[in-house]
PDB file of C-alpha atoms in Angstrom:
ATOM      1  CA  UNK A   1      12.231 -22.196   5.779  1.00 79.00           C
ATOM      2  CA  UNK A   2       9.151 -21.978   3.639  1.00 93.00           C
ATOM      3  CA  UNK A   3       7.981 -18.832   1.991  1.00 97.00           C
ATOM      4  CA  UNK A   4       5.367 -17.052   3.181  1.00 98.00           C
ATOM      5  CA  UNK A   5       2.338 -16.333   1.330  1.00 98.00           C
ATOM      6  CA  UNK A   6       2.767 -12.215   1.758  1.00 98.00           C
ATOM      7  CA  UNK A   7       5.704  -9.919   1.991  1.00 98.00           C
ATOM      8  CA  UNK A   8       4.477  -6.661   3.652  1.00 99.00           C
ATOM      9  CA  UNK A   9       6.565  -3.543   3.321  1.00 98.00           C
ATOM     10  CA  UNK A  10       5.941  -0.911   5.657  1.00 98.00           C
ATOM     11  CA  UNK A  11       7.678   2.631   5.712  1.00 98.00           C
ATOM     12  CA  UNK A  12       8.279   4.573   8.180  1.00 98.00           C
ATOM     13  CA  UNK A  13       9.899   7.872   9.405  1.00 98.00           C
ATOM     14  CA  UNK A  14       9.580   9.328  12.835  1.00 97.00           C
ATOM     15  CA  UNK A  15       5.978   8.529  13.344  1.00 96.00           C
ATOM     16  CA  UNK A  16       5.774   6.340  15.940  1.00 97.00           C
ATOM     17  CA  UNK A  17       2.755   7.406  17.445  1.00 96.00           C
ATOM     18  CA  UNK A  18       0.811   6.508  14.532  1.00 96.00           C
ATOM     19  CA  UNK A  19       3.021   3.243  13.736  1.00 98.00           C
ATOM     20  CA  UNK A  20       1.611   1.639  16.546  1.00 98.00           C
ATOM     21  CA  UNK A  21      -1.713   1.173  14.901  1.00 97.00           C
ATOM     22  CA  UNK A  22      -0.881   0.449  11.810  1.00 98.00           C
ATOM     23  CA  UNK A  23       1.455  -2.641  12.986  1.00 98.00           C
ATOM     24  CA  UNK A  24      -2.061  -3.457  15.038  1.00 98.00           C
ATOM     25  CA  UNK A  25      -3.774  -3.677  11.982  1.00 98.00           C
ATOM     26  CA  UNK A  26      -1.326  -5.795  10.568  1.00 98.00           C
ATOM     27  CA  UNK A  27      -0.955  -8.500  13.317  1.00 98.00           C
ATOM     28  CA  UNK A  28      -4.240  -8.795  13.232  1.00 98.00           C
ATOM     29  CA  UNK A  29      -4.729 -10.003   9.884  1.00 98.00           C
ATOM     30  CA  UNK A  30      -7.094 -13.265   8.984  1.00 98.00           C
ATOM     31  CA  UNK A  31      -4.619 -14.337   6.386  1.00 98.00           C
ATOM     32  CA  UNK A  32      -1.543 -15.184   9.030  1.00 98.00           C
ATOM     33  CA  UNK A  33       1.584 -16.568   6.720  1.00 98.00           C
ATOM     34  CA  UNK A  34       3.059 -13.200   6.091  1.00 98.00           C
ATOM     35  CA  UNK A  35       6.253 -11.554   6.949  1.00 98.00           C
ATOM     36  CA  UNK A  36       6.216  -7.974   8.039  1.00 99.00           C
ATOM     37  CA  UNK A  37       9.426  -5.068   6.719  1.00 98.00           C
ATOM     38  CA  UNK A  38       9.027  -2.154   8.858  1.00 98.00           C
ATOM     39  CA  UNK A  39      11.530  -0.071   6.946  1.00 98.00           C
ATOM     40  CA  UNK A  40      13.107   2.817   8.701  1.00 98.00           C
ATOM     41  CA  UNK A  41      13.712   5.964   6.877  1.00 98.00           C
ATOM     42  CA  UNK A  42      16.290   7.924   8.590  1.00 98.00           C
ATOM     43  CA  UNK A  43      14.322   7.344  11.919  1.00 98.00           C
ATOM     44  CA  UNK A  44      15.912   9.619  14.658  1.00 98.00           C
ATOM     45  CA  UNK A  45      13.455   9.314  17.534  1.00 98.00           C
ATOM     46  CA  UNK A  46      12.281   5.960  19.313  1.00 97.00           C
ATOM     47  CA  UNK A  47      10.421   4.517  16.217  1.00 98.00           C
ATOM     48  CA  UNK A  48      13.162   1.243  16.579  1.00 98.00           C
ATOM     49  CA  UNK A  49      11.770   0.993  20.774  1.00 98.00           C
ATOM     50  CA  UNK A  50       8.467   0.771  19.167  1.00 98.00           C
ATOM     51  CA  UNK A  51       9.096  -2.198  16.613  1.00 98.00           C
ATOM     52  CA  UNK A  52      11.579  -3.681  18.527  1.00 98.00           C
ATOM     53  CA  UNK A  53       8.630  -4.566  20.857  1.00 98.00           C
ATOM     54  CA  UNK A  54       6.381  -5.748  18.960  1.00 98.00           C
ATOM     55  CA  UNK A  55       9.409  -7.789  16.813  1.00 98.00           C
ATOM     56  CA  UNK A  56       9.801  -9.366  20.232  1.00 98.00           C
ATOM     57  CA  UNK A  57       6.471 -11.211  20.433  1.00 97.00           C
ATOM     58  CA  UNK A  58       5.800 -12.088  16.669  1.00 98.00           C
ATOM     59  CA  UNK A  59       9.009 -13.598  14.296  1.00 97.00           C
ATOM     60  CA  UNK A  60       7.110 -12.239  11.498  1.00 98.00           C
ATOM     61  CA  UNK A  61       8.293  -8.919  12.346  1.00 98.00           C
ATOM     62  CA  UNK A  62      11.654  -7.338  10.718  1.00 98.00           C
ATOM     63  CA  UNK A  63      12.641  -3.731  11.681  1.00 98.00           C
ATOM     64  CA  UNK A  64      15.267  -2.227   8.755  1.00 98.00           C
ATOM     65  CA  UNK A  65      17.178   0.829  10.233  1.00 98.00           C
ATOM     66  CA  UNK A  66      18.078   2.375   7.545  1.00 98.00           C
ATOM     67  CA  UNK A  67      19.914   5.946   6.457  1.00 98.00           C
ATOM     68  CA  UNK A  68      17.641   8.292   5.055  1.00 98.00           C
ATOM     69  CA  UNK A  69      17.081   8.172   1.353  1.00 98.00           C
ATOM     70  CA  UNK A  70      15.983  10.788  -1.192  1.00 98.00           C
ATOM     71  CA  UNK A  71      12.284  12.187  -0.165  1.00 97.00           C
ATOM     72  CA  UNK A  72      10.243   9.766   0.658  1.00 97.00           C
ATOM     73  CA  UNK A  73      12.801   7.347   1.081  1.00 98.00           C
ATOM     74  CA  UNK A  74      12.238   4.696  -2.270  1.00 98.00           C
ATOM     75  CA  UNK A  75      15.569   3.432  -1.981  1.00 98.00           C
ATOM     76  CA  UNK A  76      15.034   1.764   0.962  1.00 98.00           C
ATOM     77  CA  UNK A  77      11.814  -0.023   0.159  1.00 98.00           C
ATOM     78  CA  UNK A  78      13.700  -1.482  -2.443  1.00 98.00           C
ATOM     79  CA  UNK A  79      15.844  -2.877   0.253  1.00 98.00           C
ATOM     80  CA  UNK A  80      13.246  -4.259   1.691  1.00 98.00           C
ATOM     81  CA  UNK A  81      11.811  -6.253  -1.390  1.00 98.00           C
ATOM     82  CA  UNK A  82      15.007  -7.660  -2.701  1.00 98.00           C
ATOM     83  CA  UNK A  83      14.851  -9.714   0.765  1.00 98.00           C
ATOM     84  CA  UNK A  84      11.137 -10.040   0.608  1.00 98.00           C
ATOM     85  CA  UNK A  85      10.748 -13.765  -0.090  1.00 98.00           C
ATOM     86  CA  UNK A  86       6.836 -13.833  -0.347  1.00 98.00           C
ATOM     87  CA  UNK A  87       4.963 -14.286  -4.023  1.00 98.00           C
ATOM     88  CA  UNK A  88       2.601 -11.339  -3.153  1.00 98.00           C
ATOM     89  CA  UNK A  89       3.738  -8.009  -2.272  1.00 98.00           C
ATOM     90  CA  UNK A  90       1.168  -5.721   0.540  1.00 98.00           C
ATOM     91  CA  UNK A  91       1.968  -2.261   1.551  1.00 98.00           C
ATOM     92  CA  UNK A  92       0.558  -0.257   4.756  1.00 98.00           C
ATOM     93  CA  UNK A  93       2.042   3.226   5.449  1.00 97.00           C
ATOM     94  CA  UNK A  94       2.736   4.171   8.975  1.00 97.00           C
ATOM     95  CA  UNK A  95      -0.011   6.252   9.399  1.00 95.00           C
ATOM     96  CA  UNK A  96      -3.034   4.065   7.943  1.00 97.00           C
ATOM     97  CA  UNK A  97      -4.722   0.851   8.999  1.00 98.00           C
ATOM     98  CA  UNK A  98      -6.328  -2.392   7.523  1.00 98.00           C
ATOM     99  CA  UNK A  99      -9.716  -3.976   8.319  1.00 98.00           C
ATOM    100  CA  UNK A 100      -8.419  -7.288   9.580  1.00 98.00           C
ATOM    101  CA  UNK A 101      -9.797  -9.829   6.305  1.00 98.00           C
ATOM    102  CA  UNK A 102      -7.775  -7.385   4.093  1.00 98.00           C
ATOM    103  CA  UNK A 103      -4.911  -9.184   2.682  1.00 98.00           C
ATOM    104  CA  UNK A 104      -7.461 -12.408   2.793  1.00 98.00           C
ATOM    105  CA  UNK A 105      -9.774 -10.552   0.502  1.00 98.00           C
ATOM    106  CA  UNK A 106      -6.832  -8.996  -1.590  1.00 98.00           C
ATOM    107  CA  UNK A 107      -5.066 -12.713  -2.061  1.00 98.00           C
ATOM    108  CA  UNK A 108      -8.058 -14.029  -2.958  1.00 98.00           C
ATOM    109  CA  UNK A 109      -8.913 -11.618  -5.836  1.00 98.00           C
ATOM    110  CA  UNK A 110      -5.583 -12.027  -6.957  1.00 98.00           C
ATOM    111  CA  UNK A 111      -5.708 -15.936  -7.275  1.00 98.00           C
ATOM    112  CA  UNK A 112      -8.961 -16.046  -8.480  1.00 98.00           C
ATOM    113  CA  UNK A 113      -8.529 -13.594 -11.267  1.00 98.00           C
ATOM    114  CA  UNK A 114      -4.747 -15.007 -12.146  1.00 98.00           C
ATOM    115  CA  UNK A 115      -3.702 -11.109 -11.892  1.00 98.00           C
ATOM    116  CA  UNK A 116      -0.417  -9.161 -11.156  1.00 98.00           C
ATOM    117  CA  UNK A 117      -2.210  -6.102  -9.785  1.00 98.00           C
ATOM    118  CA  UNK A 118      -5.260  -5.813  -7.110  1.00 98.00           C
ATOM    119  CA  UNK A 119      -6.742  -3.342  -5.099  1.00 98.00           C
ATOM    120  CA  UNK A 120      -9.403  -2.724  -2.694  1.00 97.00           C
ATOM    121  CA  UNK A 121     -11.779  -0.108  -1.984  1.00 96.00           C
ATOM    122  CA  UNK A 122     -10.571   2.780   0.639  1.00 95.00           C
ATOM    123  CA  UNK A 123     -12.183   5.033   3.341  1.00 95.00           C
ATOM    124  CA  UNK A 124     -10.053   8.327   2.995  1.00 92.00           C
ATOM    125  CA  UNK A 125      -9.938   9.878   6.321  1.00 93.00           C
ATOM    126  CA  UNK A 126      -9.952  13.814   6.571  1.00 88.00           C
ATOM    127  CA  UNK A 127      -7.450  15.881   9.257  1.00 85.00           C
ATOM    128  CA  UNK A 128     -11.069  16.879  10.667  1.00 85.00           C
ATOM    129  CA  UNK A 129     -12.156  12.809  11.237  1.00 86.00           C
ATOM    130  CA  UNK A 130     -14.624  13.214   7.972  1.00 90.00           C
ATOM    131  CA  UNK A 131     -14.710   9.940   6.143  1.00 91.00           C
ATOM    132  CA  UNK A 132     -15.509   9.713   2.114  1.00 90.00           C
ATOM    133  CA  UNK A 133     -16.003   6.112   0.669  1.00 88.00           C
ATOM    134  CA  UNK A 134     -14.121   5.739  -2.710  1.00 82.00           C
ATOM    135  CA  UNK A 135     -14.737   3.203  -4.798  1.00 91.00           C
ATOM    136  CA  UNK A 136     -12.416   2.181  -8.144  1.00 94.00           C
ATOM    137  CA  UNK A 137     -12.224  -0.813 -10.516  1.00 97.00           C
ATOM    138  CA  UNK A 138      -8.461  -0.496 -12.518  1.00 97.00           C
ATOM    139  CA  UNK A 139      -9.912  -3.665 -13.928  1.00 97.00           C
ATOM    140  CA  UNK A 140     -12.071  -1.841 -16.124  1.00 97.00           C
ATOM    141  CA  UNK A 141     -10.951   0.120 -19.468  1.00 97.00           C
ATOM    142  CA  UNK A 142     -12.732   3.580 -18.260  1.00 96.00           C
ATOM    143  CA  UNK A 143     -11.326   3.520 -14.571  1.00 97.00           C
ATOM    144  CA  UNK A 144      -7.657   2.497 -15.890  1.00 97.00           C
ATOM    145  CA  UNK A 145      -8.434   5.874 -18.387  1.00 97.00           C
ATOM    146  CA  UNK A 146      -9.546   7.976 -15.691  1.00 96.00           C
ATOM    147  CA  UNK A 147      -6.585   6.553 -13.559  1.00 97.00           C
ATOM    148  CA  UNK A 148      -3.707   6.947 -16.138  1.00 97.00           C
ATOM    149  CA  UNK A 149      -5.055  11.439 -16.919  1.00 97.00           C
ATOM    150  CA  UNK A 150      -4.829  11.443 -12.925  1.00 95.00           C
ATOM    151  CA  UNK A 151      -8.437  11.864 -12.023  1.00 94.00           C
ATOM    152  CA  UNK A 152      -7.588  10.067  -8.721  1.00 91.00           C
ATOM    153  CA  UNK A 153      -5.576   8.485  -6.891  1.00 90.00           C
ATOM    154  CA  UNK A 154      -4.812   5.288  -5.268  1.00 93.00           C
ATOM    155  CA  UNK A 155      -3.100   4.573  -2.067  1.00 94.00           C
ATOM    156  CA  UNK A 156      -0.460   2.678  -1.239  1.00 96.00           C
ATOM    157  CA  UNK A 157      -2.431   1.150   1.805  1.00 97.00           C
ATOM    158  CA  UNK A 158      -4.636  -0.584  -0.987  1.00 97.00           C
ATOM    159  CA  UNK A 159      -2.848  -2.381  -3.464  1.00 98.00           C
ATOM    160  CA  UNK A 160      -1.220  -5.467  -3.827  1.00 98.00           C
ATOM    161  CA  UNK A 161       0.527  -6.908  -6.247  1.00 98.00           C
ATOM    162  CA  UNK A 162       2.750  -9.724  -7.374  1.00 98.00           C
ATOM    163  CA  UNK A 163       6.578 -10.582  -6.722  1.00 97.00           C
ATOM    164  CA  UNK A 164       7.410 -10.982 -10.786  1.00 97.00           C
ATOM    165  CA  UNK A 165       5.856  -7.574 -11.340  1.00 96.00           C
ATOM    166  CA  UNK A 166       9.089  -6.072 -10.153  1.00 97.00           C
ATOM    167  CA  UNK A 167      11.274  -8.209 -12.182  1.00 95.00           C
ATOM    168  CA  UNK A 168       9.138  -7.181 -15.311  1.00 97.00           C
ATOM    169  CA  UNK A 169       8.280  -3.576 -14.913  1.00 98.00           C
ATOM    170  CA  UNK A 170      10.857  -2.408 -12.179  1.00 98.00           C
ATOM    171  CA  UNK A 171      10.973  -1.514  -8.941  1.00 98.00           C
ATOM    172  CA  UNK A 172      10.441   2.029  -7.075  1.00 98.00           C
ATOM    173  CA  UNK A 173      12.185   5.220  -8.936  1.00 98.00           C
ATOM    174  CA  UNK A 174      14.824   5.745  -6.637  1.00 98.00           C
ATOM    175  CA  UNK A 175      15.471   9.086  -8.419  1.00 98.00           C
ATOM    176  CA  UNK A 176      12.108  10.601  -7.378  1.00 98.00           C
ATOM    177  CA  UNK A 177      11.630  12.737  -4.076  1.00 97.00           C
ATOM    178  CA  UNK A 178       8.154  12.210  -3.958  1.00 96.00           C
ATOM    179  CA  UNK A 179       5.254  10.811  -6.033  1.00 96.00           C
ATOM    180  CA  UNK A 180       7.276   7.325  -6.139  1.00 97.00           C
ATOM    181  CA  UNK A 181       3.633   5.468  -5.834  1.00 96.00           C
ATOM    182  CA  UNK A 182       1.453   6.829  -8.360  1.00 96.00           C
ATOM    183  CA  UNK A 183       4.347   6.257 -10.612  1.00 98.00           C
ATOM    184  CA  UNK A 184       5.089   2.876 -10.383  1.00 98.00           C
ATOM    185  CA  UNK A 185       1.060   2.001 -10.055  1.00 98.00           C
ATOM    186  CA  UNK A 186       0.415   3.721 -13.359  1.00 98.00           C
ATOM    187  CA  UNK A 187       3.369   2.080 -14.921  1.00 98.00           C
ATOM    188  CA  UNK A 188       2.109  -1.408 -13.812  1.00 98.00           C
ATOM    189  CA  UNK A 189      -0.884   0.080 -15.000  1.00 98.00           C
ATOM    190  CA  UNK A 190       0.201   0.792 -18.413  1.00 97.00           C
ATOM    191  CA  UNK A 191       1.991  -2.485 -19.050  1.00 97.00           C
ATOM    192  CA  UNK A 192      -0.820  -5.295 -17.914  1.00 97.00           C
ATOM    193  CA  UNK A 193      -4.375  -5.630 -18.255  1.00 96.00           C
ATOM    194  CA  UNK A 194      -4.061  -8.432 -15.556  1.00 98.00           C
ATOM    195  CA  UNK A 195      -5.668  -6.224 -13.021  1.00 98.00           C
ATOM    196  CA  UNK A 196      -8.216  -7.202 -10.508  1.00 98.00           C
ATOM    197  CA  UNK A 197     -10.447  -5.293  -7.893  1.00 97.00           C
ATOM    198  CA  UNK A 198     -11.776  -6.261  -4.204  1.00 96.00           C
ATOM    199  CA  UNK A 199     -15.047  -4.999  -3.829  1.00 93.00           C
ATOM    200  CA  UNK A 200     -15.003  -4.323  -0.139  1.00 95.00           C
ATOM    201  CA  UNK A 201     -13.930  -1.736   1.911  1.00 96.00           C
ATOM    202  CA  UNK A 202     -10.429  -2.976   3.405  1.00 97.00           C
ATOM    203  CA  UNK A 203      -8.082   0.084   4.232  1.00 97.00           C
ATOM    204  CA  UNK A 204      -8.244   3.522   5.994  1.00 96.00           C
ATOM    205  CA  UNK A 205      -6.028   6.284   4.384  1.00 95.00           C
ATOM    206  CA  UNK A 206      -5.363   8.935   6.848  1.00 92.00           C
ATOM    207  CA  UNK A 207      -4.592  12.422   4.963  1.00 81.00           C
ATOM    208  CA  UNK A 208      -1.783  13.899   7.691  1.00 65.00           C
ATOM    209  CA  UNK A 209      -0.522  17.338   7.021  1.00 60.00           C
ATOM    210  CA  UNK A 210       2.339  16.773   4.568  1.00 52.00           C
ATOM    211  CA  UNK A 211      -0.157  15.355   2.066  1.00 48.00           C
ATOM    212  CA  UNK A 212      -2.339  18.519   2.000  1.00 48.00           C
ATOM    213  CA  UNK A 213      -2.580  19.768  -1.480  1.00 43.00           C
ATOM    214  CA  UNK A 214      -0.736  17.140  -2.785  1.00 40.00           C
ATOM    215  CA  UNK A 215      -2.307  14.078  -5.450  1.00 35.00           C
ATOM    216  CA  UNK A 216      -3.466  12.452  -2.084  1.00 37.00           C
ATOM    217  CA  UNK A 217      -6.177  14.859  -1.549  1.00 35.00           C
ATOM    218  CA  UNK A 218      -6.770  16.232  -4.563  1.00 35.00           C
ATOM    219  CA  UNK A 219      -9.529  14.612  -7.110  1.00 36.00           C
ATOM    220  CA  UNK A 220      -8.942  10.920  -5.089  1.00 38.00           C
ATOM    221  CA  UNK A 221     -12.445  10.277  -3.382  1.00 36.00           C
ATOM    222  CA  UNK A 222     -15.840   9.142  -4.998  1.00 32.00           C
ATOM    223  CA  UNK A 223     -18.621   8.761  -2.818  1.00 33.00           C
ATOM    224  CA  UNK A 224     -20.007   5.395  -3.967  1.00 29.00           C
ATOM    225  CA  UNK A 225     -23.341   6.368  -5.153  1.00 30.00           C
ATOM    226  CA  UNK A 226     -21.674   7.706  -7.888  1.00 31.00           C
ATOM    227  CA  UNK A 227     -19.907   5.354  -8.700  1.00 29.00           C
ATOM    228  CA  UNK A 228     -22.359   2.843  -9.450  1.00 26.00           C
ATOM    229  CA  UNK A 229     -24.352   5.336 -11.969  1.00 25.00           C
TER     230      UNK A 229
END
């Protein structure tokens, strides 16, 4: 069986009312050869009902029950991508969404730019529905400085990046309980200038509870007029 173009790895721990969206978001993509990990975290409620459902109309689909792992459960995404078989890696969280042209938009910045790393640009949803536009460019010097002293932060919902990345800078630190993403963006980061950015607007990043006060709120949203000065 032939590759497909995009290996999507999608976490998940008792959050299956929010799940369903995000796998919505997914299925709907414009760029269709992909294969979809919904990795399971320790799940102890119905979350498997949920993906076993959709699993059962769509082949792309792949639901890995899995023991929970340390915090947020690293170990087991790394599961997941030694069987991914795709040359792109995507990832979605369970609780966020994709505009339907964004792994189209992400694959094609990648391939036109010859790149290891992409992102798009993110709406970052507040607990009270309020919606701030952040823009970023890791292609360029000053936004990979402002990146690398933690100014803001980046979603997972929003990058993309190759398969041989892993093999040359590692995978997720399985030893960390939390913070696993910003870690292993900034050490991509560090290591390759081979960065490119999607202008648009491609992914929603909801802010749930457990994130208040952490990196994902703090410092992470530009409103695009200021960017651009």
């Amino acid at each position: 069986m032939a590759a497909p173009r995009v290996s999507i790895i999608l976490p998940t721990h008792n959050r299956p009312e929010t799940l369903v969206y995000a796998l919505h978001s997914v299925l709907a993509q414009t760029e269709r050869d992909f294969e979809l990990f919904v990795v399971g975290d320790g799940c102890t409620d119905h979350t498997g009902d949920v993906v076993s459902q959709f699993a059962a109309q769509d082949d792309r689909v792949r639901w890995l029950d899995l023991p929970k792992a340390l915090g947020y459960g690293y170990a087991n995404r790394n599961i997941a991508l030694r069987q991914a078989r795709a040359p792109y890696i995507a990832y979605l969280a369970h609780d966020d969404v994709w505009t339907p042209d964004h792994l189209e938009l992400l694959c094609s910045a990648l391939e036109a730019h010859q790149a290891e790393l992409v992102h798009g640009q993110v709406w970052n949803v507040s607990e009270t529905a309020v919606i701030r536009t952040s823009y970023q460019a890791l292609h360029l010097e000053y936004w990979r400085e402002r990146f690398l002293a933690r100014q803001f932060f980046t979603p997972m919902c929003t990058m993309m990046h190759t398969r041989d990345c892993l093999e040359r800078y590692g995978y997720w630190d399985e030893t960390l309980p939390k913070g696993g993403d910003r870690e292993l963006w900034e050490r991509i980061v560090r290591q390759t200038p081979r960065i490119a950015t999607a202008g648009a607007f491609t992914s929603f990043n909801f802010v749930s509870p457990a994130r208040r006060g952490t990196a994902a709120t703090q410092g992470g949203s530009y409103h695009w007029e200021e960017c651009l000065q």
